[in-house]
Short mmCIF file of C-alpha atoms in Angstrom, two decimals:
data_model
loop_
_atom_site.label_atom_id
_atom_site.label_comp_id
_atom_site.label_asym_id
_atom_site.label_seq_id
_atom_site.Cartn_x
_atom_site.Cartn_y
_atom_site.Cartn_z
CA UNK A 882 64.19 97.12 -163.20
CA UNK A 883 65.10 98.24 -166.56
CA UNK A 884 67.74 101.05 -167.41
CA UNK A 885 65.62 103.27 -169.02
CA UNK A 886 62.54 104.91 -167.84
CA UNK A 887 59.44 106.42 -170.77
CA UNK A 888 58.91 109.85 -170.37
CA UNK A 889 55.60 111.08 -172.48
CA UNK A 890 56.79 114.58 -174.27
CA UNK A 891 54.91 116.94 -172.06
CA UNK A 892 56.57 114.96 -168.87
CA UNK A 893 59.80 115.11 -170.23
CA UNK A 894 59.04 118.84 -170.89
CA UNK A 895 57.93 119.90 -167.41
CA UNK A 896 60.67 117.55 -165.55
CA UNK A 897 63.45 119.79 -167.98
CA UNK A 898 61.93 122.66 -166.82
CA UNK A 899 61.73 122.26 -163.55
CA UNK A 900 64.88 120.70 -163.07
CA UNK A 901 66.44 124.13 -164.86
CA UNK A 902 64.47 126.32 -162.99
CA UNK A 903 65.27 124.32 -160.03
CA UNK A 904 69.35 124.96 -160.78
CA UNK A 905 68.62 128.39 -161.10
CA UNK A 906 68.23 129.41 -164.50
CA UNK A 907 65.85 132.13 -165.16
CA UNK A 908 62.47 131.35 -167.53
CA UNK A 909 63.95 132.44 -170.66
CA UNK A 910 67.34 130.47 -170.33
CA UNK A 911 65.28 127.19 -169.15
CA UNK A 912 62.95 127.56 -172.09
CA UNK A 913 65.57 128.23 -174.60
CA UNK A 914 67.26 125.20 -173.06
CA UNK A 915 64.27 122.70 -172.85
CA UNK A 916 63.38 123.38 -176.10
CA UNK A 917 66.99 121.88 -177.75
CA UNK A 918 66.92 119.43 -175.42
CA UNK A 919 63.67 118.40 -176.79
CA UNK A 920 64.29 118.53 -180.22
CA UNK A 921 67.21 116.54 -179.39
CA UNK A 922 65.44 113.79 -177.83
CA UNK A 923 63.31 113.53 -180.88
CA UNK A 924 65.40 114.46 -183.56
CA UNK A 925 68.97 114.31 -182.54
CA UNK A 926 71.61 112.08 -180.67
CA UNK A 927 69.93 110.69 -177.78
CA UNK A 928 73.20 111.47 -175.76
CA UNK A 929 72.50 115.22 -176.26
CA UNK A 930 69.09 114.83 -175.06
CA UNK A 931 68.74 114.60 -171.03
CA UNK A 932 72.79 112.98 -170.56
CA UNK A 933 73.89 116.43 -171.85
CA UNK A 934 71.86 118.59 -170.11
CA UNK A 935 72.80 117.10 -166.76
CA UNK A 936 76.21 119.07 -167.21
CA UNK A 937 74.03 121.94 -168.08
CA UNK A 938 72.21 121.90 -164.86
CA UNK A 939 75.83 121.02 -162.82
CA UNK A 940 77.10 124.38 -164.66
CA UNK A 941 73.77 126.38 -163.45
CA UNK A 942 74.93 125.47 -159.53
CA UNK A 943 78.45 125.27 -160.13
CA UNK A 944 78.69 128.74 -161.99
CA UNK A 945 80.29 128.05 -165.44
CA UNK A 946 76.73 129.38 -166.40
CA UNK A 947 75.19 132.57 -166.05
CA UNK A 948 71.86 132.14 -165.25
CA UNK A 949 70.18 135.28 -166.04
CA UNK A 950 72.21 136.53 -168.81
CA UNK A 951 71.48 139.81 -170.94
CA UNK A 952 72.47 138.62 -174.31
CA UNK A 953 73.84 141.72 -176.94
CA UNK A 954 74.02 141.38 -180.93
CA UNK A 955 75.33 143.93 -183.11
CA UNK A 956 75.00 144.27 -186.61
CA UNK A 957 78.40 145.64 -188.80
CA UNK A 958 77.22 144.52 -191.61
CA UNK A 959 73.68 144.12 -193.41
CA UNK A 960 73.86 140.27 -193.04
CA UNK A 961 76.14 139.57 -190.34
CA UNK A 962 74.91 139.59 -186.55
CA UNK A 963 77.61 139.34 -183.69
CA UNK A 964 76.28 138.26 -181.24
CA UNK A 965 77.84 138.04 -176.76
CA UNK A 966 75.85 135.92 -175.12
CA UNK A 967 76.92 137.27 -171.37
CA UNK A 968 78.28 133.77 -170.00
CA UNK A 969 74.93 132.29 -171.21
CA UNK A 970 74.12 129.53 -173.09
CA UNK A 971 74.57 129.76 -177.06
CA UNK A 972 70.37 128.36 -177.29
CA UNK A 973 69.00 131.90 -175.74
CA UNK A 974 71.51 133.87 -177.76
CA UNK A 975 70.66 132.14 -181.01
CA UNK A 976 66.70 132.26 -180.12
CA UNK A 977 67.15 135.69 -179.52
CA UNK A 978 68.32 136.73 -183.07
CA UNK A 979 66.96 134.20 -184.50
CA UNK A 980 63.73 136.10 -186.23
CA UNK A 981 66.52 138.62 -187.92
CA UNK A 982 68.79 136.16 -189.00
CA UNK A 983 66.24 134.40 -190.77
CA UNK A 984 64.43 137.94 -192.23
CA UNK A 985 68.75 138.88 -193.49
CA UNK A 986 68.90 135.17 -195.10
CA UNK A 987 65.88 135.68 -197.12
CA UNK A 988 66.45 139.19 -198.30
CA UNK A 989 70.45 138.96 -199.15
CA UNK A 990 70.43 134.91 -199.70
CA UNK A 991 73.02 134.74 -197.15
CA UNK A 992 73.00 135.85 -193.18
CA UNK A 993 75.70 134.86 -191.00
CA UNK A 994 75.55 134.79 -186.81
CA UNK A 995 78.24 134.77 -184.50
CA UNK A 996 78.19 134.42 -181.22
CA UNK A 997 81.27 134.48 -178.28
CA UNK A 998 81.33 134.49 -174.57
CA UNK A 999 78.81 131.22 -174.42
CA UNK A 1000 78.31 127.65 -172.27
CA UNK A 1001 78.60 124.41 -174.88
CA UNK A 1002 76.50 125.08 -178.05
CA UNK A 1003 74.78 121.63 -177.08
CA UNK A 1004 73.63 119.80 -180.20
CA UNK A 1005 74.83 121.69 -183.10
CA UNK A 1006 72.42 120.00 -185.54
CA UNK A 1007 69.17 122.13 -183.45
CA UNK A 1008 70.60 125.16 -185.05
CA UNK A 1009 70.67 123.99 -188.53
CA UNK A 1010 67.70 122.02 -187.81
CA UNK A 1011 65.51 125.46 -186.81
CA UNK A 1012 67.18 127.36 -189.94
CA UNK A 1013 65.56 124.23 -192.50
CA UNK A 1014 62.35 124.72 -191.12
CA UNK A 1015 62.28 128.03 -192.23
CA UNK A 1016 63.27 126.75 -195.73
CA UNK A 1017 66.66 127.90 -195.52
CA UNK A 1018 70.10 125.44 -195.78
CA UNK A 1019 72.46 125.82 -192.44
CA UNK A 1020 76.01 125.42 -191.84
CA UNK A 1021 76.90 125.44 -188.08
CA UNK A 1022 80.52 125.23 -186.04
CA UNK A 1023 81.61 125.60 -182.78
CA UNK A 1024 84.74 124.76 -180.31
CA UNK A 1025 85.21 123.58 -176.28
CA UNK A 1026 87.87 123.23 -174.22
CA UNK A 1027 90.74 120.79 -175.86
CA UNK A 1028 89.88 117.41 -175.57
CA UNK A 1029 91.56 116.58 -179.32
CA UNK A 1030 95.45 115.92 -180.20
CA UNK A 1031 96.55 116.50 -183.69
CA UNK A 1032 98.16 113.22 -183.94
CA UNK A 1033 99.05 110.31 -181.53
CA UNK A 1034 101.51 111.37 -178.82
CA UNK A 1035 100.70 115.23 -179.21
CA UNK A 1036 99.18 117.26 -177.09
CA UNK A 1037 95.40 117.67 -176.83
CA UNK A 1038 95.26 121.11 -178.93
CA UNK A 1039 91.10 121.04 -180.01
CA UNK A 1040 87.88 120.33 -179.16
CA UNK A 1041 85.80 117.95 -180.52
CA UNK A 1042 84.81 120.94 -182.85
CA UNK A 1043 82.00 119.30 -184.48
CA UNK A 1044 80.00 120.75 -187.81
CA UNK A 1045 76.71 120.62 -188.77
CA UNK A 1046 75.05 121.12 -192.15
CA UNK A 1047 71.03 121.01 -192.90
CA UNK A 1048 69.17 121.31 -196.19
CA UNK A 1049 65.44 121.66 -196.24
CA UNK A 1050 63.39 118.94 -198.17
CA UNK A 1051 59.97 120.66 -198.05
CA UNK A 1052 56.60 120.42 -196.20
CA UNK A 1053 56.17 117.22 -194.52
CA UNK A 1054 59.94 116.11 -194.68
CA UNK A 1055 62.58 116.36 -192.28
CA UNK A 1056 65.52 118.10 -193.36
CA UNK A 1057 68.56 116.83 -194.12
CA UNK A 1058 70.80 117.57 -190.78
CA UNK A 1059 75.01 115.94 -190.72
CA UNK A 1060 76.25 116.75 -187.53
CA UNK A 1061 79.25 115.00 -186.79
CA UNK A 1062 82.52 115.73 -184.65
CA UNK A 1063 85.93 116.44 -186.10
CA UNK A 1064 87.27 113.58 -183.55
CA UNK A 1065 86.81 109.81 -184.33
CA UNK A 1066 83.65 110.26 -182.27
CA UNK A 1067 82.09 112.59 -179.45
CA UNK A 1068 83.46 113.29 -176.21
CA UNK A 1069 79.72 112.31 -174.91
CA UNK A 1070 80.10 109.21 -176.02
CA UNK A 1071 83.18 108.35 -174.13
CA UNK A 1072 81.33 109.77 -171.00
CA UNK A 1073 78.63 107.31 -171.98
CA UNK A 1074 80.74 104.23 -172.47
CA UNK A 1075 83.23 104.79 -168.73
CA UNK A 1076 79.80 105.35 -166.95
CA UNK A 1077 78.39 102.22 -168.16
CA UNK A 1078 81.75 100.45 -168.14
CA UNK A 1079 81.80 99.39 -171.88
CA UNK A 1080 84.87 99.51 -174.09
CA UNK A 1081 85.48 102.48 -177.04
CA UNK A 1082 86.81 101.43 -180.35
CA UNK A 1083 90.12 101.58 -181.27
CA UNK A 1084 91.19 104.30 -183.01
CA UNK A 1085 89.04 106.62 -180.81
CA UNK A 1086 90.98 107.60 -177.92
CA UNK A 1087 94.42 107.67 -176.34
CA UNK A 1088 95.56 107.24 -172.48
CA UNK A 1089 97.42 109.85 -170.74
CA UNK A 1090 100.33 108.47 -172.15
CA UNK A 1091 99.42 109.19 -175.62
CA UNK A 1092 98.92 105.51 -176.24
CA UNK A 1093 95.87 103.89 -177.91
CA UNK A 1094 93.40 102.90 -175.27
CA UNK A 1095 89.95 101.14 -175.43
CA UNK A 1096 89.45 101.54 -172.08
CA UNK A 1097 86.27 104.78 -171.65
CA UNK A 1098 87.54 105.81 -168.38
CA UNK A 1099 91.29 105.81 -169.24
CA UNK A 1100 90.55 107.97 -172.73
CA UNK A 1101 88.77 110.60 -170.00
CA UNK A 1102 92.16 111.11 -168.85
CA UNK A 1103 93.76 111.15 -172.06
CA UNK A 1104 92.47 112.85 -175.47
CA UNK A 1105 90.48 111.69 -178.69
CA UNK A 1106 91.80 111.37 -181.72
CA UNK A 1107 90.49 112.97 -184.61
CA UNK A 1108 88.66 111.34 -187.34
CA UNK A 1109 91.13 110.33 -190.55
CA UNK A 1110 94.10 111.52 -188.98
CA UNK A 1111 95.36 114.48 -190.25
CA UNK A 1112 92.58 115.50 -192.35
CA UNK A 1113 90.44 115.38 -189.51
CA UNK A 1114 92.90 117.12 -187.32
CA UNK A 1115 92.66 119.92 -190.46
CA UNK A 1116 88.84 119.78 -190.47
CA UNK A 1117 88.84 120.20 -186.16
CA UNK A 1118 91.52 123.89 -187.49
CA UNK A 1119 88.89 124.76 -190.08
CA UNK A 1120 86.11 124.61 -187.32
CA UNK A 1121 87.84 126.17 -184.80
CA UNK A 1122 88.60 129.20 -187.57
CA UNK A 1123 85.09 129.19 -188.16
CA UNK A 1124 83.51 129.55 -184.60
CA UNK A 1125 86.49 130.65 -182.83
CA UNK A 1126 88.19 132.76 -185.20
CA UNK A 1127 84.86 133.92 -186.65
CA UNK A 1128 83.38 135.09 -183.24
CA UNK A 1129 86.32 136.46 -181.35
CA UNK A 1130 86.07 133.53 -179.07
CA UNK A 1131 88.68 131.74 -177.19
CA UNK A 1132 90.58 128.88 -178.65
CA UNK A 1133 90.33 125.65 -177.32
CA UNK A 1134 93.84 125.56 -176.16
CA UNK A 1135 92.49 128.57 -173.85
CA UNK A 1136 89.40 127.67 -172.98
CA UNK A 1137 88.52 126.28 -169.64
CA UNK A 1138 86.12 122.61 -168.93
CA UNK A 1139 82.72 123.02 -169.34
CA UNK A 1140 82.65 120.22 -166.75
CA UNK A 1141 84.81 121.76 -164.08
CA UNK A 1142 85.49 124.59 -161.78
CA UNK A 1143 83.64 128.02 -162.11
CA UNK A 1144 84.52 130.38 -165.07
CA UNK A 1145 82.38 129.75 -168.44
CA UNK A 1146 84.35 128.17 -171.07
CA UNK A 1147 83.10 131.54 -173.39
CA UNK A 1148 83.22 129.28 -176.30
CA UNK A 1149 82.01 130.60 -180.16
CA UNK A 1150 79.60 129.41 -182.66
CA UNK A 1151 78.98 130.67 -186.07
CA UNK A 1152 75.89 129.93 -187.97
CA UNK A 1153 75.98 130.47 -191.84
CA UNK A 1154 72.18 130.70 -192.96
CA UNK A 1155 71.70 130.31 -197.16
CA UNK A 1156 68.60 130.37 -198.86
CA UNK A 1157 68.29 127.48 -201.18
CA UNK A 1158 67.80 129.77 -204.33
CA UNK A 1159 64.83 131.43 -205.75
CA UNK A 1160 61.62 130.40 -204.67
CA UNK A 1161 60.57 129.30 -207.87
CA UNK A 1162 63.57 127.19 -209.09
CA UNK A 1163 62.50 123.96 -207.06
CA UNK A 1164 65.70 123.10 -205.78
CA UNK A 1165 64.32 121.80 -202.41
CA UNK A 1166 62.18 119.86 -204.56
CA UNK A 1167 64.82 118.50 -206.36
CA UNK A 1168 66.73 117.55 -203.03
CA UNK A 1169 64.01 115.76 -201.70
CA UNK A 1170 63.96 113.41 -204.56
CA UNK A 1171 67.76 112.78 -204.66
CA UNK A 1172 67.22 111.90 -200.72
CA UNK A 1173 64.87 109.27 -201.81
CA UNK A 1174 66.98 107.89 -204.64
CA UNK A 1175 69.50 107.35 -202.18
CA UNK A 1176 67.30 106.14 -199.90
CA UNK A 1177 66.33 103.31 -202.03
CA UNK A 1178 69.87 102.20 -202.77
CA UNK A 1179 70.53 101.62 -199.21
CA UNK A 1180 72.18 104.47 -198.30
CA UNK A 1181 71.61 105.67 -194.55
CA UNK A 1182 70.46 109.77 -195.16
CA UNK A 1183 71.48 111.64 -191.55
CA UNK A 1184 68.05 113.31 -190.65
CA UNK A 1185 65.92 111.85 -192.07
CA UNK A 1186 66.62 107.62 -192.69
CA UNK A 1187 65.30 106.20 -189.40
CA UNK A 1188 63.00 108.86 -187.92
CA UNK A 1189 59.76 108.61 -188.77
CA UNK A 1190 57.59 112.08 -189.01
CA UNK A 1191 55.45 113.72 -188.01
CA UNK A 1192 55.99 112.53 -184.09
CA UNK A 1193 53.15 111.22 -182.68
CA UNK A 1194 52.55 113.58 -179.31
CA UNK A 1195 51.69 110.40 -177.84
CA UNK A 1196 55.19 109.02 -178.65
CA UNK A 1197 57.36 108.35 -174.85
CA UNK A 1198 61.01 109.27 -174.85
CA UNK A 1199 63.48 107.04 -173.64
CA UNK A 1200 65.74 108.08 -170.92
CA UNK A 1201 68.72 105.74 -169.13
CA UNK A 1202 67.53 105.41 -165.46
CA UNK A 1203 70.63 107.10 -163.85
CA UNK A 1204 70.31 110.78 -165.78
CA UNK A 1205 66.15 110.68 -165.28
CA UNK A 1206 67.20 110.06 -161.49
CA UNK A 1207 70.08 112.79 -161.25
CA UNK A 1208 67.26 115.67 -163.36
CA UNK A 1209 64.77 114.39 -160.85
CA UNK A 1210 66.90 115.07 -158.07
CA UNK A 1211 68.02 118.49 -158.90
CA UNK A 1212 64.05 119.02 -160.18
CA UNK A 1213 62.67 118.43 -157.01
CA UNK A 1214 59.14 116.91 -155.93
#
């Protein structure tokens, strides 16, 4: 038996929706959920795909989600939404202003959305991913509960507060999407690696002790470390200012698991949406081409080097054997 089953799309579709609807999320939250889990299964990390939605469906029945949220968004300022997504999850908030945000960015050149009070943000490159196929370049940040020290020995004081950028490349491309922790790597991945048993790379993790670890399941009980030391414990502050500060959201120090107990970690996300100049001056155009250049010299592009596009309908999804069984369970015959 192998350790990963093929899904075709619309099976993978319909087994995320009724595994959602099945953990008691209303239709708009499991749609608004299915679809970023879908676009990261095709598009994004694969670990953000059906692993992470798993502790999406635990925090439907466990209640760190509210599954029939009414989602506000004011508007203070011409281009600037704030958004409270009611103990929801940041997708259905986002989808929800979504059409506005996008109308701001194009008539001001610049629309910013914030958003507090929300589950995980998920895969932060679907927002700037959704923004470039509109034609317009994202920037997107967000916090969790503290998983991060600031150096070796300290105390875990951030999340994995990861960023994500996208720039369009035009009709028939994929965008340009970097979305990449502000710890050596993502706290998924560490889940990964102690539930299959492999080792982490140094550098990634310490133990409870504060000590370096390789060991998955000891790092669990410890913290990551961030990426570069202390400039990556400075990016993790500038993120946190971003989606936390930005959004009126907790900080990570304050905010609770968004793997345990029952209160929503109410985390923030901010969403910066710019349009890549005038329509005339052909500056997507012009980024397309650099893409390739680099492209040709070997150099890996996030978004787009790898992937082909457009993807085939009749392409199957891989998933590892234990999630598909756990989403199958909860789904139901």
């Amino acid at each position: 038996m192998t350790d990963e089953v093929l899904l075709e799309q619309a099976q993978a579709e319909s087994l995320a929706m009724r595994a959602c609807l099945a953990a008691g999320a209303g239709e708009a939250t499991a749609r608004s959920l299915v679809d970023a889990t879908l676009s990261a299964m095709l598009y994004g990390p694969a670990a953000l795909g059906f692993p992470h939605m798993v502790d999406y469906l635990d925090s439907f029945r466990e209640g760190r989600i509210n599954c029939d949220p009414a989602p506000s968004c004011e508007r203070p300022y011409p281009a600037f939404f704030v958004a409270d997504a009611d103990r929801g999850i940041a997708q259905l908030g986002f989808d929800l202003a979504f059409d506005q945000l996008v109308e701001a960015a194009r008539t001001f050149g610049v629309a910013i959305f914030t958003q507090t009070n929300s589950y995980t943000a998920g895969e932060l490159g679907y927002y700037v991913r959704r923004l470039a196929g509109e034609g317009i370049v994202g920037l997107a940040a967000t916090n969790a509960n503290a998983m991060v020290v600031a150096k070796a020995g300290g105390p875990a004081v951030y999340s994995t507060n990861p960023m994500a950028f996208g720039f369009p490349l035009g009709e028939g491309s994929l965008p340009v999407v970097i979305d990449q922790a502000s710890s050596a790597t993502a706290y998924v991945n560490i889940v990964a690696a102690a539930a299959e048993g492999r080792s982490i790379p140094e550098g990634w993790a310490v133990d409870e002790a504060g000590k370096d670890t390789q060991d998955a399941a000891k790092a669990l009980g410890g913290a990551l470390l961030p990426f570069g030391g202390r400039k990556g414990a400075n990016v993790a502050l500038m993120v946190e200012m971003l989606s936390a500060g930005l959004s009126g959201g907790p900080w990570s120090l304050d905010t609770p698991s968004f793997r345990e107990g029952s209160v929503s970690p109410a985390v923030g996300l901010t969403v910066v949406a710019m349009m890549p100049g005038r329509t005339d001056d052909g500056l997507i155009e012009r980024a397309r081409c650099q893409a390739g250049r680099l492209q040709e010299k070997g150099v890996f592009v996030p978004g787009v080097s790898g992937i082909d596009y457009p993807r085939p309908a009749s392409e199957r999804l891989k998933v590892p054997r234990s999630v598909f069984e756990a989403v199958t369970r909860i789904a139901g015959p």
